Coordinates of C-alpha atoms in Angstrom, one line a residue:
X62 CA 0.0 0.0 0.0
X63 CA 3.5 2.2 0.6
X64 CA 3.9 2.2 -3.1
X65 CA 0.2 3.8 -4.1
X66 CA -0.2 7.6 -3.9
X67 CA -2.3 8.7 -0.9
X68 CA -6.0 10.1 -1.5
X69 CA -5.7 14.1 -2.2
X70 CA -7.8 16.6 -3.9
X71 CA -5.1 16.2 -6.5
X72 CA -6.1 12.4 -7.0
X73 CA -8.3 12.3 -10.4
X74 CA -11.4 11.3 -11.8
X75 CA -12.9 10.7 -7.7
X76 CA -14.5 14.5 -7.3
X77 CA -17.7 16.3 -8.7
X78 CA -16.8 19.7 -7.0
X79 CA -13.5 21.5 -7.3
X80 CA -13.9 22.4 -3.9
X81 CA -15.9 21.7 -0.3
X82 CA -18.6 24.3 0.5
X83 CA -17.9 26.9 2.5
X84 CA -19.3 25.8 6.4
X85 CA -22.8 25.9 7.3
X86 CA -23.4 22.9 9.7
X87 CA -20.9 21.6 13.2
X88 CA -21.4 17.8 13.2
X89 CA -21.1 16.5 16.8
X90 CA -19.6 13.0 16.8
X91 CA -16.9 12.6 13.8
X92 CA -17.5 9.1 13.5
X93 CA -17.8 6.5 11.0
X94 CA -21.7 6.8 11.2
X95 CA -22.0 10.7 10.4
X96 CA -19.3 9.9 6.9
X97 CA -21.7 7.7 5.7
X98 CA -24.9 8.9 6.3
X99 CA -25.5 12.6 7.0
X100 CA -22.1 13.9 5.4
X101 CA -23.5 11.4 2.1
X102 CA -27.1 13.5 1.8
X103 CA -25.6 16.7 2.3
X104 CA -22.8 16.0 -0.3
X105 CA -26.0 15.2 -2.4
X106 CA -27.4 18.1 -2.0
X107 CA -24.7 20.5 -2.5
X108 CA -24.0 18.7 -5.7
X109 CA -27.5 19.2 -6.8
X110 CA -28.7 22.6 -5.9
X111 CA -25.0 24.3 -4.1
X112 CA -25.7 26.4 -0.6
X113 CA -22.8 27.0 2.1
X114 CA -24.0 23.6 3.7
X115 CA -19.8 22.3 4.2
X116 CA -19.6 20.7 7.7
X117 CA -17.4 21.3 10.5
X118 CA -16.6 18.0 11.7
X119 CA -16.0 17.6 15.6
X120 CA -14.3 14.5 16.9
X121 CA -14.9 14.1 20.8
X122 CA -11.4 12.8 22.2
X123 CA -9.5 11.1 19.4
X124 CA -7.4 12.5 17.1
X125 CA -7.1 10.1 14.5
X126 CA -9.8 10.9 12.0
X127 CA -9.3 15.0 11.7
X128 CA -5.6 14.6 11.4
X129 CA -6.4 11.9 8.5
X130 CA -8.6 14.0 6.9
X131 CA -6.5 17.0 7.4
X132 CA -3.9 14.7 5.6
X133 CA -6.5 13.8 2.9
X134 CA -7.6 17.2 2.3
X135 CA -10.9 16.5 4.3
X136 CA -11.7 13.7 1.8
X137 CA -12.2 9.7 2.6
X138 CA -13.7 7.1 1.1
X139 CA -17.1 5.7 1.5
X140 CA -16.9 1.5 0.5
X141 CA -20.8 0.3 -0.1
X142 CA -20.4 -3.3 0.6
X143 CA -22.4 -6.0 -0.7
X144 CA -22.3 -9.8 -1.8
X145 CA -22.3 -8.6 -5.7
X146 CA -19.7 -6.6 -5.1
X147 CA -18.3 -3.2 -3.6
X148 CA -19.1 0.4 -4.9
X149 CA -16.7 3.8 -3.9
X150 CA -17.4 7.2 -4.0
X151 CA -15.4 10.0 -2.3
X152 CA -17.8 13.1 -0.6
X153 CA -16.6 16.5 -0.6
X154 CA -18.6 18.6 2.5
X155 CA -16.3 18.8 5.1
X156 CA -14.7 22.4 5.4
X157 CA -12.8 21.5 8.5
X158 CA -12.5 18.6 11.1
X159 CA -10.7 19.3 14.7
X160 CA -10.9 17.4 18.0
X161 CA -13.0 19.1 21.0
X162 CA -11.0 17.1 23.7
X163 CA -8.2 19.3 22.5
X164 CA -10.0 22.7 21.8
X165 CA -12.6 23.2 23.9
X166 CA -12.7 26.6 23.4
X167 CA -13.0 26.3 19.3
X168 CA -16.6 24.3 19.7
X169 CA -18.3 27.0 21.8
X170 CA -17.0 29.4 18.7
X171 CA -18.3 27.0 16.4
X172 CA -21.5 26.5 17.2
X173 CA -21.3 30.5 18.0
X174 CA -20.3 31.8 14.5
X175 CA -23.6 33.6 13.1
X176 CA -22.5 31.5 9.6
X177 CA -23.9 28.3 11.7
X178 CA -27.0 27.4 10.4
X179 CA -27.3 23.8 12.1
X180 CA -25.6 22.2 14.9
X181 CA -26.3 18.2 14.1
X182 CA -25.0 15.4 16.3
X183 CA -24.0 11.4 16.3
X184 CA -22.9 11.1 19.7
X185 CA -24.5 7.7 20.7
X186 CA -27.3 7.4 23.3
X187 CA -24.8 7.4 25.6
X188 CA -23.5 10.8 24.8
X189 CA -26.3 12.6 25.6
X190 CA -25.0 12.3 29.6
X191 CA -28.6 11.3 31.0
X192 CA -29.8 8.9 33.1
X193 CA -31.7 6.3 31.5
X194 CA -33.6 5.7 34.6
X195 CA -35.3 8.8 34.2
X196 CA -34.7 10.2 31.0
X197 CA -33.3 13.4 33.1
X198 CA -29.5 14.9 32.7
X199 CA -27.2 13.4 34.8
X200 CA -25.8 15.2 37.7
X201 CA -23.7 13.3 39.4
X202 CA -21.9 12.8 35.8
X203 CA -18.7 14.5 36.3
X204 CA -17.9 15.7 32.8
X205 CA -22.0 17.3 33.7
X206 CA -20.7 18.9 36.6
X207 CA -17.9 20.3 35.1
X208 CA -18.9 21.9 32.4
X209 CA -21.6 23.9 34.5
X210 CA -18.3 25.2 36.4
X211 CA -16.1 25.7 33.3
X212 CA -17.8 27.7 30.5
X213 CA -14.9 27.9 28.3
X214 CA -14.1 24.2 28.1
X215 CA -17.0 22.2 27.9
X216 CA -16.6 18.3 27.4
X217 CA -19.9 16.9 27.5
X218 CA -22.2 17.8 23.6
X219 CA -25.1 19.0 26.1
X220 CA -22.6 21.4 27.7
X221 CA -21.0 22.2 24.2
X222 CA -24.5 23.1 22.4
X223 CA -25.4 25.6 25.7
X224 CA -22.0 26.9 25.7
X225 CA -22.6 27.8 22.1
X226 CA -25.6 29.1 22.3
X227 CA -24.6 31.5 25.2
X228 CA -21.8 33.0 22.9
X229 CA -24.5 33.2 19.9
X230 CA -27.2 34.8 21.9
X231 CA -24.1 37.5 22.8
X232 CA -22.7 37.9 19.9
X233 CA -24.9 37.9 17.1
X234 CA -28.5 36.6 17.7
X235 CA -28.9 34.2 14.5
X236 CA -31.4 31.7 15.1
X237 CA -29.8 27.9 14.6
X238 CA -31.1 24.3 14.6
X239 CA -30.1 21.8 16.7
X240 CA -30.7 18.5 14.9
X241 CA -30.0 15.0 17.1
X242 CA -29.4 12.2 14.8
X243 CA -28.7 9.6 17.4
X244 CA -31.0 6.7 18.5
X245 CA -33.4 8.1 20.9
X246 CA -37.0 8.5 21.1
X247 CA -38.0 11.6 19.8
X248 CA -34.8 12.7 19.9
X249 CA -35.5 16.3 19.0
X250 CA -37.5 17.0 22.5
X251 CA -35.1 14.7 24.3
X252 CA -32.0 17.1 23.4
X253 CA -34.1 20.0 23.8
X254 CA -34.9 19.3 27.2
X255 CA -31.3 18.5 27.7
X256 CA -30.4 21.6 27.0
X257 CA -32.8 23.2 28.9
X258 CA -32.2 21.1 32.3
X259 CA -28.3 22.2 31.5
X260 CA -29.6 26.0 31.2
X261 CA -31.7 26.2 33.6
X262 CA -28.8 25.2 36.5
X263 CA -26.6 28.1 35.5
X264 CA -26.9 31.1 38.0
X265 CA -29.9 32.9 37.3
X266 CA -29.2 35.7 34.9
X267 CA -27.1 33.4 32.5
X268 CA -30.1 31.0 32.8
X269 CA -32.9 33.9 32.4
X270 CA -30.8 34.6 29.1
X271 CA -29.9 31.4 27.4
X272 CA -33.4 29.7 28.1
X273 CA -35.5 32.7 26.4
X274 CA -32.4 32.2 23.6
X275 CA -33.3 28.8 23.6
X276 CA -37.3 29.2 23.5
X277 CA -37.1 32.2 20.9
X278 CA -34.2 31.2 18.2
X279 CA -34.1 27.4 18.0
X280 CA -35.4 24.2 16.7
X281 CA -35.2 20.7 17.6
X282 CA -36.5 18.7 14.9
X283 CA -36.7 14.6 15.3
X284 CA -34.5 12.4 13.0
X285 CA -34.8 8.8 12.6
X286 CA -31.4 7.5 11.2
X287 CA -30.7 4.3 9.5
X288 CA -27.9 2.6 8.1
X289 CA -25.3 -0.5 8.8
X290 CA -21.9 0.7 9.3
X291 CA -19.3 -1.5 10.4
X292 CA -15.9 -0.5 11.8
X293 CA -13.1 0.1 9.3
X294 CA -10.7 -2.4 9.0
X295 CA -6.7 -2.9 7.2
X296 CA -9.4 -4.9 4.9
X297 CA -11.5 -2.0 3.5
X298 CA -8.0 0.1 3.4
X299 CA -6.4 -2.8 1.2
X300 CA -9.9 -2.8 -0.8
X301 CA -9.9 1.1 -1.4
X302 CA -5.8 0.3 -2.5
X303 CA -7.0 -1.9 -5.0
X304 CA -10.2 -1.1 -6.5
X305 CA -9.0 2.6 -6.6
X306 CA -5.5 3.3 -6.6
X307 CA -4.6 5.4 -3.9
X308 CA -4.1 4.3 -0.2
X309 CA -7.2 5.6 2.3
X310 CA -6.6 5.6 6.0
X311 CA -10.0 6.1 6.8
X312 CA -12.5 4.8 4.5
X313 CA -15.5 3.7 6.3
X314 CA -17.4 0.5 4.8
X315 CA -21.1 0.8 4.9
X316 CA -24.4 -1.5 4.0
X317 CA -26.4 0.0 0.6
X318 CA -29.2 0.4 2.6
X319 CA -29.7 4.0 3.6
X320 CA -32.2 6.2 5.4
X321 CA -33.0 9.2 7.0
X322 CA -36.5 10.3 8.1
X323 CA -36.8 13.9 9.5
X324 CA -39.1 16.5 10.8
X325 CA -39.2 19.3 8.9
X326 CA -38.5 22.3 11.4
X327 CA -35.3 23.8 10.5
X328 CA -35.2 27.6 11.6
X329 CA -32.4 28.8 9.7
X330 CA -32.9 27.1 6.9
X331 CA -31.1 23.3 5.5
X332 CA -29.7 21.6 2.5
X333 CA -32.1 19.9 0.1
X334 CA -31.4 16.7 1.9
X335 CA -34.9 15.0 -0.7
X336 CA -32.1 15.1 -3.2
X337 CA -30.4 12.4 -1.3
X338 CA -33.3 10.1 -0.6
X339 CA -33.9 11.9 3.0
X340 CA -37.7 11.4 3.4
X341 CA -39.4 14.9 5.4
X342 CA -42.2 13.4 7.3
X343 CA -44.7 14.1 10.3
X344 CA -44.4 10.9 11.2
X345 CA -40.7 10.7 12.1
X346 CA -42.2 9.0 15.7
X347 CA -43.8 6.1 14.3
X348 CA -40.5 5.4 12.0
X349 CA -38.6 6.4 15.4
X350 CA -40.5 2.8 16.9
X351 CA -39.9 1.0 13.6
X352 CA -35.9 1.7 13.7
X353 CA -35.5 1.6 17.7
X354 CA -37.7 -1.3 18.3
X355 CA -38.1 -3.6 15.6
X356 CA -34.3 -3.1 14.3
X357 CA -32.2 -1.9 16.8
X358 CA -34.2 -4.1 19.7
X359 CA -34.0 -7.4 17.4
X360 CA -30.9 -6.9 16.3
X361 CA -29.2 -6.6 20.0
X362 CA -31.3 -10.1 20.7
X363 CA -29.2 -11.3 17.7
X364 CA -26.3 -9.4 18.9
X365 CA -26.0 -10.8 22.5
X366 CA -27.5 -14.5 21.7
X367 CA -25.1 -14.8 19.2
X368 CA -21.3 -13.4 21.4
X369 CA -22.8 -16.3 23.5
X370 CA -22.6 -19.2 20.9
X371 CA -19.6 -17.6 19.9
X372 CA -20.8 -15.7 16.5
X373 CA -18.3 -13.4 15.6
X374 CA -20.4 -11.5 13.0
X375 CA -24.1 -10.9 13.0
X376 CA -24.5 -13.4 10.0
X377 CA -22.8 -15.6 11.8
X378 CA -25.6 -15.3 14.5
X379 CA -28.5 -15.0 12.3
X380 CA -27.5 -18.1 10.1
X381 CA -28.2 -20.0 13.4
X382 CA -31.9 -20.8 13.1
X383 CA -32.8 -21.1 16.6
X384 CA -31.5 -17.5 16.7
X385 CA -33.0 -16.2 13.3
X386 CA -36.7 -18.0 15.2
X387 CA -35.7 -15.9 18.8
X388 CA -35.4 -12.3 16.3
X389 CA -38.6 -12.8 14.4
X390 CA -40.9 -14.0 17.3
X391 CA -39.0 -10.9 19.5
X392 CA -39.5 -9.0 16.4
X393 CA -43.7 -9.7 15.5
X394 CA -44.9 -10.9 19.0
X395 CA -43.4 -8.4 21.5
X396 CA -42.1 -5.0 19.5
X397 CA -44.7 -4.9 16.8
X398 CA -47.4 -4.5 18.9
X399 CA -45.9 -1.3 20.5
X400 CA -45.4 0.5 17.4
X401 CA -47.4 3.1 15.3
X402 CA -47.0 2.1 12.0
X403 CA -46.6 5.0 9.2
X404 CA -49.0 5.2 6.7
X405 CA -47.7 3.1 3.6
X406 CA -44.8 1.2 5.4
X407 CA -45.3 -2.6 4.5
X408 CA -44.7 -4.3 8.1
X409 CA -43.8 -8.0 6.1
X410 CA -41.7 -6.3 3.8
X411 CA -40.1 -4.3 6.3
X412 CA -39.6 -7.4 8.6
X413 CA -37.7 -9.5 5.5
X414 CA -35.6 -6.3 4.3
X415 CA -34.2 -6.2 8.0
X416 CA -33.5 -9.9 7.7
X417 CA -31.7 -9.7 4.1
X418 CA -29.6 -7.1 5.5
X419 CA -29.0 -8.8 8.6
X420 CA -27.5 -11.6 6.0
X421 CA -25.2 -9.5 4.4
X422 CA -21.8 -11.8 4.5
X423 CA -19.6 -8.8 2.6
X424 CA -20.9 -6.5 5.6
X425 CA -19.7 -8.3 8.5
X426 CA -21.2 -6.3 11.1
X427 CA -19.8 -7.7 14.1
X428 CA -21.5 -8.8 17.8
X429 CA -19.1 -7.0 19.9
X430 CA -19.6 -3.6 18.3
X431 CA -24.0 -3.6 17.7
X432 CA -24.1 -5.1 21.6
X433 CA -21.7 -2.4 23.0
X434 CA -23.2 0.3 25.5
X435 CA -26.2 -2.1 25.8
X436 CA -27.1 -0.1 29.2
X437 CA -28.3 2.7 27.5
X438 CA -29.6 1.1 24.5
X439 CA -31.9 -1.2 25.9
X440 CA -33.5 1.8 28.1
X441 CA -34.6 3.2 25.2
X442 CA -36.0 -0.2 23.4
X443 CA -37.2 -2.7 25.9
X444 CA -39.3 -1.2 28.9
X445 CA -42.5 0.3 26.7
X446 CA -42.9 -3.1 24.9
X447 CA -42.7 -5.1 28.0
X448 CA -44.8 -2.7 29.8
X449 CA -47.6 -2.8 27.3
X450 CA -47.6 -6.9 27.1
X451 CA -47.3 -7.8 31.1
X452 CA -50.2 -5.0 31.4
X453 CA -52.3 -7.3 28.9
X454 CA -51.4 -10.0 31.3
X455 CA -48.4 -11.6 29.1
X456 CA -44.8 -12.5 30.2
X457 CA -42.5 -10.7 27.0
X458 CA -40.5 -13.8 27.2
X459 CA -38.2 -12.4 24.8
X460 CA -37.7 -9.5 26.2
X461 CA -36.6 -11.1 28.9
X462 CA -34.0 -13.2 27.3
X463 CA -32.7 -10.0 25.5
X464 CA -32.0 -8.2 29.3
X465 CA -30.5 -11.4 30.1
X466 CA -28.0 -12.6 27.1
X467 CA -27.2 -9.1 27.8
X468 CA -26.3 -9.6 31.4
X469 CA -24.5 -12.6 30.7
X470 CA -22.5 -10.6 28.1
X471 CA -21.5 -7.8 30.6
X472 CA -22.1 -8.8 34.0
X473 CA -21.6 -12.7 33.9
X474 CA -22.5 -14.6 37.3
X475 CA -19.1 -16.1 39.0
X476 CA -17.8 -19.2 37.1
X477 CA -18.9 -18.2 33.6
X478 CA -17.5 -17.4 30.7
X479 CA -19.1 -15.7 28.2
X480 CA -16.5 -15.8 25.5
X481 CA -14.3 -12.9 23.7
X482 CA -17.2 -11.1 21.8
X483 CA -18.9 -10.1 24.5
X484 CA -15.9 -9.3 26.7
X485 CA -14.7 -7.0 23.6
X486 CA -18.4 -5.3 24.7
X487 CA -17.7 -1.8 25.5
X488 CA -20.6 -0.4 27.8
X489 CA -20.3 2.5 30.6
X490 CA -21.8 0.6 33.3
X491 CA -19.7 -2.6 32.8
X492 CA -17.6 -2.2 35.9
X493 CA -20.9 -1.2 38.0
X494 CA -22.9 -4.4 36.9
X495 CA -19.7 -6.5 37.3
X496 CA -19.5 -5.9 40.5
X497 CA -23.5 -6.8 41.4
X498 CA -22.7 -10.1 39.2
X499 CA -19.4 -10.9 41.5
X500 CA -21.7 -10.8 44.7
X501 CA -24.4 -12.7 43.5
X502 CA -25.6 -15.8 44.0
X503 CA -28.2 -16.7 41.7
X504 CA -29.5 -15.4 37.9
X505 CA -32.6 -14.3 40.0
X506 CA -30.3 -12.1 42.7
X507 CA -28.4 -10.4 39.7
X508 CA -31.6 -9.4 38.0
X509 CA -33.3 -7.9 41.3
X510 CA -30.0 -5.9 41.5
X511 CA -29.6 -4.7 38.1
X512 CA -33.4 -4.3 37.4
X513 CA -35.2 -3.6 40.7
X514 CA -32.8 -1.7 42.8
X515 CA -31.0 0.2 40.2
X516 CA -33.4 0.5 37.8
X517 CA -31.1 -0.4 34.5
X518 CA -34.4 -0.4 32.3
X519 CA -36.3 2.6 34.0
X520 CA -38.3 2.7 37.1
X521 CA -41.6 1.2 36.1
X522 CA -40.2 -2.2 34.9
X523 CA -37.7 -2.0 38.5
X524 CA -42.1 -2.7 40.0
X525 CA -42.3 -5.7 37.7
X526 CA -41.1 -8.2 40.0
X527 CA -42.3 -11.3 37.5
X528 CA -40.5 -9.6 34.5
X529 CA -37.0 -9.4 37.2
X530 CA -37.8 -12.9 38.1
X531 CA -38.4 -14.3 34.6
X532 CA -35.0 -12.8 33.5
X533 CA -33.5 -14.2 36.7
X534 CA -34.6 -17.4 35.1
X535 CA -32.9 -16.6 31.7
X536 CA -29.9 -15.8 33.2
X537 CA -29.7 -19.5 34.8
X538 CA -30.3 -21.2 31.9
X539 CA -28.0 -19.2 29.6
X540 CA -25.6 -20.0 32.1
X541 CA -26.1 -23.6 32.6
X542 CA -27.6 -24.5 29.2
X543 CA -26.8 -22.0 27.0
X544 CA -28.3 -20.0 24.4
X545 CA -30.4 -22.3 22.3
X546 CA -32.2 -23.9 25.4
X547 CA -33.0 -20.3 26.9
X548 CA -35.0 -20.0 23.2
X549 CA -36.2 -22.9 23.5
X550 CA -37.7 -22.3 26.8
X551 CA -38.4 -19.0 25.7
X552 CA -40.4 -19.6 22.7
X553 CA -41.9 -23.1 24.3
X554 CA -43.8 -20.6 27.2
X555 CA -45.1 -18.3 24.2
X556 CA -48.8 -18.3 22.9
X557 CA -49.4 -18.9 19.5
X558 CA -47.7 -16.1 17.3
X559 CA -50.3 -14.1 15.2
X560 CA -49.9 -12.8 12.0
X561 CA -48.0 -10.1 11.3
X562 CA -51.0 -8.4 10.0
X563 CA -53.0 -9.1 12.7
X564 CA -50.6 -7.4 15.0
X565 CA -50.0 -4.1 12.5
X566 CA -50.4 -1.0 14.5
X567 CA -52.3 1.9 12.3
X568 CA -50.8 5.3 12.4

């Protein structure tokens, strides 16, 4: 790969524009995510209709993608992976990338600078600095707590957007949008009550100020975001080498599935996203329930069941068909009946697309990374389903193995293993629900500690003392039996599945 030039602006026949547009939106979260989905659209549009719509790029703590892209004169190269074969295109919409870890200062300016028309963000849930429990910012966070002290060196994206805002509210007024693109339920109102619980804690004349800032020259419009995008590998670099002649050090490899739903309530204005396939809707929540629930909830099942047999890839799991029977009966018996279908969305279709992609061998999205930070993800998928069924007077079986392959992922009882996928698991509250596992004696005493007295999956559920015990029950069986007889004894205690279009929610 030494011997192949490096990608530059210089590199021919790879760019439609001779040059990046000037900045208009600061991108939170300078991941692999954000370069092949929002910075895709919005390279799209500017193609298509122009506008100062370039991106600002902010990485949180690392340095290594804005010093690559700084190398690659802010270009990269998106891989679209496939069975039939790989596609590359190169997009050309960031005007900068830096890291915030490192200049603090330079984000508050950012999102200050009048010529910033939208502040967008792929933090994970987990960067939002709440607690899941409640939904409610976290105060006893540090980073939380020191950002309300320091107002020139906010760390946390919550203290970074009110940080910004102050110095745009005293500098030059312009109204801006604050777009969440991250995996949260109506994720618009979620951030913008962040920002207001941050806002509302700073002594009472900044507060007075930023809040009517906040109420008077904002928006928060809901996203749903969707799109497989594994971690970049030497394999993708040695691909881009190949197919395209010049050496990449950060392409990102992504699914060819794509899309983004959003609310159409952008104050200062916003690309022509449409061009791009981005679908403007009113109905971002029920496509919000489709995503969270019936993909991202099914596909940590699949995730955790499958670091447990050993899968190293979610193919892997899937091609297991006592896993692939675990996802669709978690998938039409427990989530669909929680979600408000939008009008023309084919729930069958829907339901074998997920599944196709799921399949996708070229991909090779693996267990470890789609069942990291499980402790926040699950909040936001599991309790309302499970609610809604033990209310009918129903055991979400399911749902119960999923909190429990989780547990035995993270937070393993003494004596078990759970093999390297799930110990390569990042999640925040590892260390917290290690401990609880290390001093318990039984799946059901890890499951009163984790659920009931700590509330891992909200408050409500931490009352439901048959849903603890049933995943008490899981957690013993996954640990002396193993996955396939915790489905089996899952699906063998569920009432006859209904059709799928029995079960279809109406809008």
């Amino acid at each position: 790969m030494t011997s192949i030039p490096p990608l530059t602006a210089a590199t021919p026949g790879i760019l439609r524009r001779s040059a990046a547009p000037a900045a208009g939106i600061v991108h939170l979260g300078l991941g692999n995510f954000h370069r092949a989905h929002q910075a895709v659209y919005t390279d799209a549009a500017v193609t298509a209709h122009g506008g100062d719509w370039g991106i600002i790029g902010v990485a949180s703590r690392s340095t290594a993608i804005p010093d690559a892209m700084h190398a690659q004169d802010m270009l990269y190269t998106v891989v679209e992976i496939s069975p039939e074969g790989s596609k590359f295109s190169v997009p050309r919409v960031h005007a900068d990338a830096f890291t915030a870890a490192a200049d603090p200062d330079r984000v508050v300016k950012a999102i200050g600078d009048a010529g910033t028309r939208i502040v967008s963000l792929t933090v994970t849930e987990n960067g939002y600095n709440y607690t899941p429990a409640t939904g409610s910012l976290n105060l006893q966070d540090p980073a939380i707590r020191h950002d309300l002290a320091n107002p020139g060196s906010p760390q946390t994206p919550i203290g970074q957007i009110v940080r910004g805002l102050q110095h745009r509210s005293r500098t030059n007024g312009e109204v801006v949008t604050i777009l969440s693109c991250d995996n949260l339920a109506d994720n618009g109102r979620h951030t913008q009550r962040l920002v207001r619980e941050f806002a509302s804690l700073l002594p009472a004349a900044e507060a007075a100020e930023i809040l009517a800032f906040v109420d008077t020259r904002t928006s928060f419009p809901s996203s749903m975001v969707d799109r497989i995008v594994p971690a970049t590998t030497d394999h993708y670099r040695s691909l881009v080498a190949s197919h395209c002649g010049y050496s990449d050090r950060i392409p990102v490899p992504a699914e060819p599935f794509t899309m983004w739903i959003v609310e159409d309530n952008f104050i200062a204005g916003r690309p022509t996203w449409e061009v791009g396939g981005a679908v403007f809707s009113d109905q971002v929540g029920g496509y919000e329930q489709l995503k969270v629930r019936l993909l991202n909830g099914t596909h940590s099942l699949i995730a955790y069941l499958g670091a447990l047999i050993g899968a190293v890839t979610i193919p892997d799991s899937v091609s297991h068909p006592d896993i692939e029977l675990a996802a669709r009966s978690v998938l039409r018996n427990e989530y669909l009946p929680s979600v408000s279908v939008p009008a023309g969305v084919d729930v069958d279709a829907y339901e074998e697309q997920l599944f196709s992609r799921w399949r996708n061998t070229a991909l090779g999205h693996r267990t470890s990374q789609v069942g990291s930070d499980g402790s926040v993800k699950l909040r936001q998928r599991i309790p309302l389903p499970a609610l809604q069924i033990l209310d009918d007077g129903r055991m979400p079986q399911l749902l119960a193995l999923t909190t429990a392959a989780y547990l035995a992922c993270i937070a393993p009882l003494p004596g078990f293993d759970p093999g390297p996928q799930a110990h390569a698991m990042d999640d925040p509250a590892r260390g917290l629900l290690a401990g609880l596992a290390s001093a318990s004696r039984s799946g059901a005493d890890l499951a009163q500690k984790v659920l009931g007295d700590h509330h891992l999956l909200g408050e409500e559920l931490a009352e439901r003392d048959d849903f603890i015990l049933r995943t008490g029950d899981f957690i013993d069986i996954l640990h002396s039996a193993g996955p396939r007889a915790a489905i089996a004894e899952a699906n063998t205690a569920l009432p006859a599945a209904p059709s799928l279009q029995t079960t279809r929610s109406t809008p």
